mmCIF file of C-alpha atoms and ligand atoms in Angstrom:
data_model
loop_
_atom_site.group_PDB
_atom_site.id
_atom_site.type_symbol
_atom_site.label_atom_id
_atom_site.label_comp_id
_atom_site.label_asym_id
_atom_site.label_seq_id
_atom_site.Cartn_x
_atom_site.Cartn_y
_atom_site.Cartn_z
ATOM 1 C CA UNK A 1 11.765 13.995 -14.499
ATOM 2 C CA UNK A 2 12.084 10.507 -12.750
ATOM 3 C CA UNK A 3 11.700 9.557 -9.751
ATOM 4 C CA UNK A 4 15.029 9.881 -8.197
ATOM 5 C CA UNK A 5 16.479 7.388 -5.567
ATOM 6 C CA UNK A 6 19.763 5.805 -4.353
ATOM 7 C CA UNK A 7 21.217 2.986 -5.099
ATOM 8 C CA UNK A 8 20.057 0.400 -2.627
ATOM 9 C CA UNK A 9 23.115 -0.806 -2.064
ATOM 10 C CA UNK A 10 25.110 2.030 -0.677
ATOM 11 C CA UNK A 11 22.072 3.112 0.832
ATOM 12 C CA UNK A 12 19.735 2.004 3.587
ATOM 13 C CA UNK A 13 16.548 2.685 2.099
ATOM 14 C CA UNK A 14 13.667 2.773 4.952
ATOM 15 C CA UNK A 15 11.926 5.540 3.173
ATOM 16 C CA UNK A 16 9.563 3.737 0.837
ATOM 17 C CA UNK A 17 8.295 0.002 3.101
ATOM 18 C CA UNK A 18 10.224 -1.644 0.443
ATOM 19 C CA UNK A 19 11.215 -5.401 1.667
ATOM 20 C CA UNK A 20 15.011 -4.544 2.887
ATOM 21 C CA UNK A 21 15.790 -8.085 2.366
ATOM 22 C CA UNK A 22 15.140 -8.620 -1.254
ATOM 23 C CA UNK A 23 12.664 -11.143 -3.162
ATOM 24 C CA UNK A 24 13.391 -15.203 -2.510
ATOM 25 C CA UNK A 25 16.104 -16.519 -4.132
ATOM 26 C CA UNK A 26 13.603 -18.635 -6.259
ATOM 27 C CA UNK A 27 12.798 -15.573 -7.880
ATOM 28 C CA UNK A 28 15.833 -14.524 -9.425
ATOM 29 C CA UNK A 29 16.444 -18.639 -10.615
ATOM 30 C CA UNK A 30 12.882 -18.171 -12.148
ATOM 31 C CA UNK A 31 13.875 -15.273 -13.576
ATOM 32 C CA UNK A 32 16.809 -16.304 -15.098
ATOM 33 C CA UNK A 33 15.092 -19.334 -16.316
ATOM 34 C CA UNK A 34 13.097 -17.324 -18.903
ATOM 35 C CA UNK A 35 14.204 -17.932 -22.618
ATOM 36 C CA UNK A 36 14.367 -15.913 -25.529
ATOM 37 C CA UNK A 37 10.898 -16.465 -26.655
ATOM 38 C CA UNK A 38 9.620 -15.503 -23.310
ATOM 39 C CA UNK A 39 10.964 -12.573 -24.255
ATOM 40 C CA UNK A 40 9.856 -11.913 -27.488
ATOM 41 C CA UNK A 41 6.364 -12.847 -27.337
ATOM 42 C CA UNK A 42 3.487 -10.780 -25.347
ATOM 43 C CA UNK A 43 3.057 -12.021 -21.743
ATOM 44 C CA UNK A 44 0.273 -14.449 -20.807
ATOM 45 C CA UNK A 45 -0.788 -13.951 -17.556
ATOM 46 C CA UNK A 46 -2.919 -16.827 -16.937
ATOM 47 C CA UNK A 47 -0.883 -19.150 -14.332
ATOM 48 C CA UNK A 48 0.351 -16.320 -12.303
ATOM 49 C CA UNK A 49 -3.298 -14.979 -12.344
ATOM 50 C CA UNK A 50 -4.459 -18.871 -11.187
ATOM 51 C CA UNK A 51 -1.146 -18.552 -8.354
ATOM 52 C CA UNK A 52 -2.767 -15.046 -7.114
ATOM 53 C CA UNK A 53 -6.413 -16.376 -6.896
ATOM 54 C CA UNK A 54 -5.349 -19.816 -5.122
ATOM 55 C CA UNK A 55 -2.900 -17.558 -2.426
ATOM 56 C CA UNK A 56 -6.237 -15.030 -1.792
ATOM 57 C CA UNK A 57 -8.620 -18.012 -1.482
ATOM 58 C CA UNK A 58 -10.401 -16.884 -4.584
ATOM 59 C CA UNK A 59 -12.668 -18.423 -7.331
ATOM 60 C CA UNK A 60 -11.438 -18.039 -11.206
ATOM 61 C CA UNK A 61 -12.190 -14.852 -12.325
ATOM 62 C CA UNK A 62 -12.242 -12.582 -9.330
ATOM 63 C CA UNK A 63 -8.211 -11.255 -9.758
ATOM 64 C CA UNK A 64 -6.761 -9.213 -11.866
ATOM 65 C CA UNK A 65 -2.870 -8.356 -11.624
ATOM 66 C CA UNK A 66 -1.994 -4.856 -12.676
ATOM 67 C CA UNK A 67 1.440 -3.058 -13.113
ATOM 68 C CA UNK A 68 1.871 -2.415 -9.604
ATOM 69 C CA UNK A 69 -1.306 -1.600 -7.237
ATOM 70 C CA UNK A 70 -0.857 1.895 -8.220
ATOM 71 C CA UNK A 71 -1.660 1.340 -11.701
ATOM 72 C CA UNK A 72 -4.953 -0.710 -10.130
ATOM 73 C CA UNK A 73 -5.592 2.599 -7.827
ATOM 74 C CA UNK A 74 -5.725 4.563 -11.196
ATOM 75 C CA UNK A 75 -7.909 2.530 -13.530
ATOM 76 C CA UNK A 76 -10.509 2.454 -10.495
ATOM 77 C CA UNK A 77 -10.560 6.144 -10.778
ATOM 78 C CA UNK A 78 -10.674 6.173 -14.788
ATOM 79 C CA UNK A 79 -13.139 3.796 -14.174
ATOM 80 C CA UNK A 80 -15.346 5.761 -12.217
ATOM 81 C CA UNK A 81 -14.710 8.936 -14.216
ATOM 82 C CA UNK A 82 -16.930 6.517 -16.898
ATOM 83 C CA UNK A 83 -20.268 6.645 -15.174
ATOM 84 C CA UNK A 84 -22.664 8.556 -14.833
ATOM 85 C CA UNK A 85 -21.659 12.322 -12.667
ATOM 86 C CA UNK A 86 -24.018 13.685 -10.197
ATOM 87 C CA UNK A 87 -27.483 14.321 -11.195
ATOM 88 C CA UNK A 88 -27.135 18.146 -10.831
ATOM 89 C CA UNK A 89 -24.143 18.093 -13.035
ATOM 90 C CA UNK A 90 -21.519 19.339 -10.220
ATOM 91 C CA UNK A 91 -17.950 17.482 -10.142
ATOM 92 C CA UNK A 92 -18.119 14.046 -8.727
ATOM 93 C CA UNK A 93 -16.120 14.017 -5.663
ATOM 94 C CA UNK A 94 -13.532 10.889 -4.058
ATOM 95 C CA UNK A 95 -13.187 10.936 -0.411
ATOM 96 C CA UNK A 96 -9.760 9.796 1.918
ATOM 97 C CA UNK A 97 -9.012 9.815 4.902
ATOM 98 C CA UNK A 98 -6.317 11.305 6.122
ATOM 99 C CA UNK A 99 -3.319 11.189 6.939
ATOM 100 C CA UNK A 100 -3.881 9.477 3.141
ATOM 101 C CA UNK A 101 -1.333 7.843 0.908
ATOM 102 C CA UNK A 102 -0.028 10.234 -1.397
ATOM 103 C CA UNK A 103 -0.625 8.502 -5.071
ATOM 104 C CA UNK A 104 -4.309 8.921 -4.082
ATOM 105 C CA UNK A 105 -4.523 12.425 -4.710
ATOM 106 C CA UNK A 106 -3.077 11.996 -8.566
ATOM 107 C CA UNK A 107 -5.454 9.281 -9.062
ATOM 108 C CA UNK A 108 -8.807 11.746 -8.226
ATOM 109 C CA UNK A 109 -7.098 14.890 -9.266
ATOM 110 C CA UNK A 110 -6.062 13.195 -13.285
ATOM 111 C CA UNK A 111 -9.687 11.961 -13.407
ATOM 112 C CA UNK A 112 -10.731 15.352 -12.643
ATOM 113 C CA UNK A 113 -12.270 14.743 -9.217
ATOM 114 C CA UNK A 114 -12.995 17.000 -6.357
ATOM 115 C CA UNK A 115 -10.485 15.643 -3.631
ATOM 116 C CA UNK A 116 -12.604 15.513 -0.351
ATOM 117 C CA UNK A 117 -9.915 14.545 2.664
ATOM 118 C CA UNK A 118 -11.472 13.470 6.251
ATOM 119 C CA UNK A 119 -8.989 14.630 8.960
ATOM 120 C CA UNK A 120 -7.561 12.224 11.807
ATOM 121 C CA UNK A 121 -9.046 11.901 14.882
ATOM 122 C CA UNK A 122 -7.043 12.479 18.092
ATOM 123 C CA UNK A 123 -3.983 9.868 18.079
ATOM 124 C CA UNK A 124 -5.056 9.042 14.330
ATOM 125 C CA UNK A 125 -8.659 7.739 15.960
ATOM 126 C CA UNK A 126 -10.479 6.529 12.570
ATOM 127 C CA UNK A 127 -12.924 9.140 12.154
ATOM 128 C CA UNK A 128 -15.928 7.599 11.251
ATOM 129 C CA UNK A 129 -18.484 9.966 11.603
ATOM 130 C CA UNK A 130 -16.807 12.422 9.467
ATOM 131 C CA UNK A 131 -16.351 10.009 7.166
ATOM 132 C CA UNK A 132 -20.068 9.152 7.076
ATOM 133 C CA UNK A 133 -20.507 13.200 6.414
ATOM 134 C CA UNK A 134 -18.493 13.241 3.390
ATOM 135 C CA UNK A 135 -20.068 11.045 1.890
ATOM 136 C CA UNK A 136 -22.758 12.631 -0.026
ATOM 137 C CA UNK A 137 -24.574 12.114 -3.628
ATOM 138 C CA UNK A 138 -21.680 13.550 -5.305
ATOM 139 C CA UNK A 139 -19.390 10.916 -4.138
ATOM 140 C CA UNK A 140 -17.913 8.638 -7.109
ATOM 141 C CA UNK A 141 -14.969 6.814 -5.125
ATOM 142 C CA UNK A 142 -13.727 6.243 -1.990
ATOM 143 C CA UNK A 143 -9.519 5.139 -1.236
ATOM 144 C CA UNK A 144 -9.470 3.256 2.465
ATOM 145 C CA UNK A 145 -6.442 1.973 3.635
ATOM 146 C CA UNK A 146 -6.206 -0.874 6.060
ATOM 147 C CA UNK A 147 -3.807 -0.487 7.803
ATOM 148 C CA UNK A 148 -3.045 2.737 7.304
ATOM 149 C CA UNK A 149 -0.330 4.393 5.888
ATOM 150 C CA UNK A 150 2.018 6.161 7.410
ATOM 151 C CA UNK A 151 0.377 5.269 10.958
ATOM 152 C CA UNK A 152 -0.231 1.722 10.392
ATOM 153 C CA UNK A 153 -3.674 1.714 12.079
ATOM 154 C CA UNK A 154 -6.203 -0.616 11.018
ATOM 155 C CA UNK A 155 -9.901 0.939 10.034
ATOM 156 C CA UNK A 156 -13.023 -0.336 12.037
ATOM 157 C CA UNK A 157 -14.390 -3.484 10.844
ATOM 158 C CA UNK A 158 -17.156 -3.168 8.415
ATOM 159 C CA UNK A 159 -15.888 0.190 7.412
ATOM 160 C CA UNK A 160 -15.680 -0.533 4.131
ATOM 161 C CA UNK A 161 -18.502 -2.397 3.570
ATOM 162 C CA UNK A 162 -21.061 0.025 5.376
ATOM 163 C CA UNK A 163 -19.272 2.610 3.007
ATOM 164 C CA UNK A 164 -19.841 0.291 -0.074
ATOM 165 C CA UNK A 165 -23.719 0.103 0.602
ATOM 166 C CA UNK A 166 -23.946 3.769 1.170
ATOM 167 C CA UNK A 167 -22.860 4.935 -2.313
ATOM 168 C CA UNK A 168 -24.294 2.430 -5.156
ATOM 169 C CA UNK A 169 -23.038 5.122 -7.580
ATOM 170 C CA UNK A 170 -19.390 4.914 -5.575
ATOM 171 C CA UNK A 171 -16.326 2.481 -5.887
ATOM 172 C CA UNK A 172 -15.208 1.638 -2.885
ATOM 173 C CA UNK A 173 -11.606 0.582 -2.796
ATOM 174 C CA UNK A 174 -9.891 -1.414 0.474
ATOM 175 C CA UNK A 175 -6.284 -0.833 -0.244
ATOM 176 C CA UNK A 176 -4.688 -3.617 1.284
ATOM 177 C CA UNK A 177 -1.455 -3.035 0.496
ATOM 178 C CA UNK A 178 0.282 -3.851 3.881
ATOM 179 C CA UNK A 179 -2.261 -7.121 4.838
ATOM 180 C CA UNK A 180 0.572 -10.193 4.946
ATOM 181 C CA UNK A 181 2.043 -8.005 7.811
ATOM 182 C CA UNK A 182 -1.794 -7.156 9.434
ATOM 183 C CA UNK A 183 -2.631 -10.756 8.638
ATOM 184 C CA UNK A 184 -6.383 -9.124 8.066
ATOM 185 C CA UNK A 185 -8.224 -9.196 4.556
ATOM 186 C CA UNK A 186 -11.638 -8.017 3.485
ATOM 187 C CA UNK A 187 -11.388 -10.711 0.299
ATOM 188 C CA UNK A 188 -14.115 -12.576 0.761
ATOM 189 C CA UNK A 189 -18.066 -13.062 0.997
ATOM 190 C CA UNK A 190 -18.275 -8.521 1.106
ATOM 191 C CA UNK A 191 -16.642 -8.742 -1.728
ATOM 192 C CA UNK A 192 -19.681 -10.355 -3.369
ATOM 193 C CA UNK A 193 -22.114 -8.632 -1.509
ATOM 194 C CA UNK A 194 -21.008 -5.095 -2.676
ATOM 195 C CA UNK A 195 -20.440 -5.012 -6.246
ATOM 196 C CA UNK A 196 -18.854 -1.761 -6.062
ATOM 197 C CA UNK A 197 -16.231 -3.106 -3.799
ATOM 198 C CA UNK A 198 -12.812 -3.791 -4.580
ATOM 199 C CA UNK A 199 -9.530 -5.069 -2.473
ATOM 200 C CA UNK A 200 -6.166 -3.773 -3.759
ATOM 201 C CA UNK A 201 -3.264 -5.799 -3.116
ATOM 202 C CA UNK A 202 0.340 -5.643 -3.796
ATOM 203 C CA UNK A 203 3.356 -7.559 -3.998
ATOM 204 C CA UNK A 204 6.098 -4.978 -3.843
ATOM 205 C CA UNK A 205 6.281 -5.191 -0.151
ATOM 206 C CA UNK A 206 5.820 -8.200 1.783
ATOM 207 C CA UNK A 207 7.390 -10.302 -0.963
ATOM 208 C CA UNK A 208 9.815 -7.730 -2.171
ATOM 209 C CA UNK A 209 8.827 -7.742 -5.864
ATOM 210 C CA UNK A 210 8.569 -3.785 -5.587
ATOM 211 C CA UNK A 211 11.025 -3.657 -9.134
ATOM 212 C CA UNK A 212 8.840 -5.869 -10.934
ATOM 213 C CA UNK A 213 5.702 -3.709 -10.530
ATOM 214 C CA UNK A 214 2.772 -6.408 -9.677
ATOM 215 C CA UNK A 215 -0.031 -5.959 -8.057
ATOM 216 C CA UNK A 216 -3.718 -6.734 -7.985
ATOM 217 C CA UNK A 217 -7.253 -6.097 -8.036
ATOM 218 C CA UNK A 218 -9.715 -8.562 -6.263
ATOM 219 C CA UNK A 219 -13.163 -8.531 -6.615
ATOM 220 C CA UNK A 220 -16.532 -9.728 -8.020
ATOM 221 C CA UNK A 221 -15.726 -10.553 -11.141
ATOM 222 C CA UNK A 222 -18.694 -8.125 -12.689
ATOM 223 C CA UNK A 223 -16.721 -5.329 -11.033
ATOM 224 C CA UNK A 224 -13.508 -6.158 -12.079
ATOM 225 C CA UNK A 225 -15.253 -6.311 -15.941
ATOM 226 C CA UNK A 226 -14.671 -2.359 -16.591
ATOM 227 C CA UNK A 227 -11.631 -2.263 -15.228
ATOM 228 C CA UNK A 228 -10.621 -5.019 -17.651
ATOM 229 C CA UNK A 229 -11.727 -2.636 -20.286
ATOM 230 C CA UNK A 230 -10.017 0.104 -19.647
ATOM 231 C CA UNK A 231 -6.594 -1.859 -19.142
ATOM 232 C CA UNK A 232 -4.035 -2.751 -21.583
ATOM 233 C CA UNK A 233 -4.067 -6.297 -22.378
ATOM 234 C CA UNK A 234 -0.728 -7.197 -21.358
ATOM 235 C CA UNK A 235 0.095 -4.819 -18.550
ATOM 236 C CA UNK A 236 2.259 -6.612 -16.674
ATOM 237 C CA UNK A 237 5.461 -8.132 -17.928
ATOM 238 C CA UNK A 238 6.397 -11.370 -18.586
ATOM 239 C CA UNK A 239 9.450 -10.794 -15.947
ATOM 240 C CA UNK A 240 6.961 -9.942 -13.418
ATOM 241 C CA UNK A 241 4.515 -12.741 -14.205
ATOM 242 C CA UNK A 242 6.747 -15.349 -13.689
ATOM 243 C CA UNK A 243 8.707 -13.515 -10.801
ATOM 244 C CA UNK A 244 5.454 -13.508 -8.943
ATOM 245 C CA UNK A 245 4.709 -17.089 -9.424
ATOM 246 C CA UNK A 246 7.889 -18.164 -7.632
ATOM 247 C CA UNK A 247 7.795 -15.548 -5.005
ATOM 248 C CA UNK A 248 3.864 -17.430 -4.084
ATOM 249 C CA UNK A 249 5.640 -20.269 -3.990
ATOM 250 C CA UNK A 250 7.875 -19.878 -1.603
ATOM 251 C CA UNK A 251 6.156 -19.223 1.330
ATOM 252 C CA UNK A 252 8.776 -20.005 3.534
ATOM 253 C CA UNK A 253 10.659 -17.166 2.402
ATOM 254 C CA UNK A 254 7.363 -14.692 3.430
ATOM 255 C CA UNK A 255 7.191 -16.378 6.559
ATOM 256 C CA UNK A 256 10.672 -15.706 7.611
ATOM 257 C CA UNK A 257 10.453 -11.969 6.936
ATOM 258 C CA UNK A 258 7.204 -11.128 7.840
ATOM 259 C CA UNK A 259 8.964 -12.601 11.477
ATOM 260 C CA UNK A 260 11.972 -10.210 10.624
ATOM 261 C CA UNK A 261 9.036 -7.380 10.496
ATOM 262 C CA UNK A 262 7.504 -7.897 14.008
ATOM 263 C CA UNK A 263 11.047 -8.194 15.204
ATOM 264 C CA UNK A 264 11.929 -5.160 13.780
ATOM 265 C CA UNK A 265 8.781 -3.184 15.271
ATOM 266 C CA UNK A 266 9.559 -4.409 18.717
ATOM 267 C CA UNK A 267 12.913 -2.994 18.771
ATOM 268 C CA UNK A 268 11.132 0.209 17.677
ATOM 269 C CA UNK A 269 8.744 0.712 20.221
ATOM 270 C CA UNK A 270 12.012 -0.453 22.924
ATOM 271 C CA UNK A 271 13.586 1.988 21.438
ATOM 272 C CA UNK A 272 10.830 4.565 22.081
ATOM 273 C CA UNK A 273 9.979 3.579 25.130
ATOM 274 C CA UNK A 274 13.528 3.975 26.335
ATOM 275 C CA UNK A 275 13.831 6.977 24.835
ATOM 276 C CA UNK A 276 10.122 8.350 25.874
ATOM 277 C CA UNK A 277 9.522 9.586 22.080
ATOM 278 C CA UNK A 278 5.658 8.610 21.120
ATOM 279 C CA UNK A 279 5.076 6.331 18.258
ATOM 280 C CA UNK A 280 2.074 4.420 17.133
ATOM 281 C CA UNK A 281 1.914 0.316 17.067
ATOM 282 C CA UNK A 282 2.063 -0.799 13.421
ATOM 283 C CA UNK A 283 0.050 -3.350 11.664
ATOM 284 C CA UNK A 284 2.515 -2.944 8.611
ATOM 285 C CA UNK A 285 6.232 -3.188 8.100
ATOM 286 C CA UNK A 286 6.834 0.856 9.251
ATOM 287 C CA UNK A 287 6.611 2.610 12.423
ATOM 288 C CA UNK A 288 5.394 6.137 12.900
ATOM 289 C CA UNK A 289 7.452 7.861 15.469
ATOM 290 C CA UNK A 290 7.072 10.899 16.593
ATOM 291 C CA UNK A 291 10.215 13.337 17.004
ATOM 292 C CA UNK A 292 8.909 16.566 17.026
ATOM 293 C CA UNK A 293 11.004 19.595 16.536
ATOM 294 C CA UNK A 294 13.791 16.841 16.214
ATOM 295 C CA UNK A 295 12.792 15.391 13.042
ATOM 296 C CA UNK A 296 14.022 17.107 10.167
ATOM 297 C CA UNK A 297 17.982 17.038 11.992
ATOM 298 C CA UNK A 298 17.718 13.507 12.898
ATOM 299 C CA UNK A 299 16.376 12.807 9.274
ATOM 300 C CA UNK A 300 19.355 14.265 8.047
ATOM 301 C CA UNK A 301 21.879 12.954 10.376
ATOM 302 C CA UNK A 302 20.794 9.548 9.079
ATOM 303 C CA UNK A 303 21.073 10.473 5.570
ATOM 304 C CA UNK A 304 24.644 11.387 6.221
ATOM 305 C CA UNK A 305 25.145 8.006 7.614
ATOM 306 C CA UNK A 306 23.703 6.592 4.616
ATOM 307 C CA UNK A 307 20.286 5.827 6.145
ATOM 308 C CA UNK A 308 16.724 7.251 4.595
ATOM 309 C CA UNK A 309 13.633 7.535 6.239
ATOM 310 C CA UNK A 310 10.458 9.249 5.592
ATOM 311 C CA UNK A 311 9.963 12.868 7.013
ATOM 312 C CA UNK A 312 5.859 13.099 7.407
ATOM 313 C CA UNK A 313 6.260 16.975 8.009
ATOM 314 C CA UNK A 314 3.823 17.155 4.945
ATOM 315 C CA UNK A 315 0.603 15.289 6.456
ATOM 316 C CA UNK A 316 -2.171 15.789 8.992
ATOM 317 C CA UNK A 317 -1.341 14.488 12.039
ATOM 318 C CA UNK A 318 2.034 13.985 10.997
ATOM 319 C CA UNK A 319 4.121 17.186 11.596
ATOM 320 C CA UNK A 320 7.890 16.290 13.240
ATOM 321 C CA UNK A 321 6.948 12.655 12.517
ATOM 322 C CA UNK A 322 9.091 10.216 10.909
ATOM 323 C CA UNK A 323 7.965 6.767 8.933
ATOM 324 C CA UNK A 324 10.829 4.151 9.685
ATOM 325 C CA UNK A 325 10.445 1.223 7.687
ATOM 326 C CA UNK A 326 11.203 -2.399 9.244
ATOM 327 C CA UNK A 327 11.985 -4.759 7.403
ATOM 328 C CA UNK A 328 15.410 -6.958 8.948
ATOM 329 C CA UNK A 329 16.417 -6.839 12.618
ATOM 330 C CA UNK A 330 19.961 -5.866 11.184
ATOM 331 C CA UNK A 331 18.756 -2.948 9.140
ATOM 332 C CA UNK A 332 16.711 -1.527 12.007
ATOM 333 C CA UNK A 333 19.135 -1.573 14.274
ATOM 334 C CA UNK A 334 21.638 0.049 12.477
ATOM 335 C CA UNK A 335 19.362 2.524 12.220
ATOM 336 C CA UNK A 336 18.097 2.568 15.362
ATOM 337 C CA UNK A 337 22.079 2.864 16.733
ATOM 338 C CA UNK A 338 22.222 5.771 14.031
ATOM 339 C CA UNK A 339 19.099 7.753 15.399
ATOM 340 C CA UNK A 340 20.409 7.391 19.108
ATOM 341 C CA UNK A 341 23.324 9.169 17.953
ATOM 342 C CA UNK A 342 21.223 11.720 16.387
ATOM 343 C CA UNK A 343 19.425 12.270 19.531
ATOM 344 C CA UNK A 344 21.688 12.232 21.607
ATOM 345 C CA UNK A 345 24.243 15.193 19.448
HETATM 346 C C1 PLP B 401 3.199 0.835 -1.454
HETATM 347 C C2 PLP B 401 1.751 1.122 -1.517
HETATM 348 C C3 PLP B 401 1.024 0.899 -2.696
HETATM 349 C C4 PLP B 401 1.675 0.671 -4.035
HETATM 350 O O1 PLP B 401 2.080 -0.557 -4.331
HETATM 351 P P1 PLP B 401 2.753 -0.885 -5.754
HETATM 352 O O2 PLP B 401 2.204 -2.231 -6.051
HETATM 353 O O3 PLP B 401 4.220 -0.896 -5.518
HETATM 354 O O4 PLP B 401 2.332 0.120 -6.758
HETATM 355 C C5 PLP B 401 -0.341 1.123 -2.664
HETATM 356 N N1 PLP B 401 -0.963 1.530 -1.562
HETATM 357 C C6 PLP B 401 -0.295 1.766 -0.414
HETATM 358 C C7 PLP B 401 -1.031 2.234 0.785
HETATM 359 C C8 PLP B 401 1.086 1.597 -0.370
HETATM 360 O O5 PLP B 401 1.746 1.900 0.742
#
């Protein structure tokens, strides 16, 4: 069955950190610009692939764009299903830490990984010497998440990279998913230093592409090489390619709502603060707020107004928490007005 959701625009969707003001206008002109032998012939990927590397600062070679980060996430897991297991010939194991994103868990678990999952510390406290512990000779690949989400807390500096040179054997991926809004990247010299390291990167949610399904893979361009192999050759569309080329080039447009964001989290943590609920300072375009035995009512109480956001019940950490996404002041606080009403019923 599909995926189901509402429509957008009868709904206020802060369930998913989609961008809640749509793409730049230049990409639906560049969209419509496409002709009918754009259409008809397979995609080629090559300027939008040369836009990506110049926006991450990279050399020729060390991007590859894939149908959505998620489909990146899973060919780095089919990708390390390909080498060789542990010596002693038990499962190969991939380690998260939790509270993890979701899609994580169908990555390992359709390669046919052992899941390992490192719980929080206290107040979501990266917990790095757990982490260290589960990492062990059996360990294949490794999903970190700066910043994290649903808590939007960044990991440690060096994290990643200390992880990388632990576990040869390992790929190591920095999911980066949420980084225009952290303004922090790991793309760069690590990247060349640990072969086995990648940077995932999307474009569905800073620059609201999420329908187009583009995202990307950074690295070395020796580890990206297997991944190319076990890719399609045209995996992302020729809609997408040329949708992403005008949303780079319109930085303006980024600029402006990645200023909406931080707006947006500030009247969140007001909110909290006059309201003495607990939440957690966000380095992405969501805030985790904790209501408590409060949640699932006030979750529904929005939805009857017409408002989603994203019960956490189902995570460590997380129980009677709620992800609110932030994307424009307006949309925030109409739902901000809507979950003071809830509260206060
Ligand atoms: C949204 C999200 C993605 C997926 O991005 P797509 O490019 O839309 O597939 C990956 N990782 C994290 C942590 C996300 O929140």
């Amino acid at each position: 069955m599909p995926f189901l959701l509402p429509d957008p625009r009868t709904t206020l969707r802060l369930h998913l950190n989609e961008n809640t003001a749509g793409c730049s206008p230049s990409v639906l002109a560049a969209i419509r610009g496409l002709d009918a032998l754009d259409v008809s012939t397979y995609p080629n990927a090559a300027a939008a692939t040369t836009a990506a590397e110049k926006y991450f600062g990279v050399d020729p070679g060390w991007v590859h764009l894939t149908d959505g980060l998620d489909d990146g996430l899973r060919v780095v897991a089919e990708t390390a299903r390909l080498r060789p297991g542990p010596a002693d010939g038990s499962t190969p194991t991939a380690v998260v830490v939790d509270p993890a994103f979701e899609m994580y868990e169908v990555y390992i678990t359709g390669v046919g990984f052992q899941i390992v999952r490192v719980p929080p510390g206290p107040d979501f406290a990266f917990p790095a010497a757990a982490l260290e512990r589960a990492l062990t000779p059996r360990t294949r690949l490794v999903y970190l998440t700066d910043p994290n989400n649903p808590t939007g807390q960044a990991i440690p500096e060096g994290t990643a990279e200390r992880v990388a040179a632990k576990l040869p054997d390992a790929f190591v991926v920095k999911d980066e998913a949420y980084a225009e809004f952290s303004g922090r990247s790991l793309i760069g010299p690590a990247l060349d230093r640990h072969r086995n390291l990648l940077v995932g990167r999307t474009f569905s949610k800073a620059f609201g592409l999420a329908g187009m399904r583009v995202g990307a893979l950074v690295a070395h361009p020796d580890t990206l090489e297997p991944m190319r192999r076990a890719l399609p050759p045209f995996a992302v569309n020729a809609v997408a390619l040329r949708a992403l080329e005008a949303a780079l080039a319109d930085r303006a447009h980024l600029a402006w709502y990645l200023a909406q964001v931080a707006a947006s989290k500030q009247a969140v943590y007001d909110f909290c603060e006059q309201r003495g609920l607990r939440y957690w300072k966000s380095d992405g375009n969501f805030v985790l707020v904790q209501l408590d035995h409060r949640a699932d009512d006030a979750r529904r109480a929005l939805a009857a107004d017409g408002i989603l956001i994203s019960g956490r019940n189902h995570q460590a950490g997380c129980t009677g928490a709620v992800r609110i996404t932030t994307g424009i002041l307006a949309h925030t606080t109409r739902c901000l007005d809507a979950l003071g009403r809830a509260l206060d019923a």
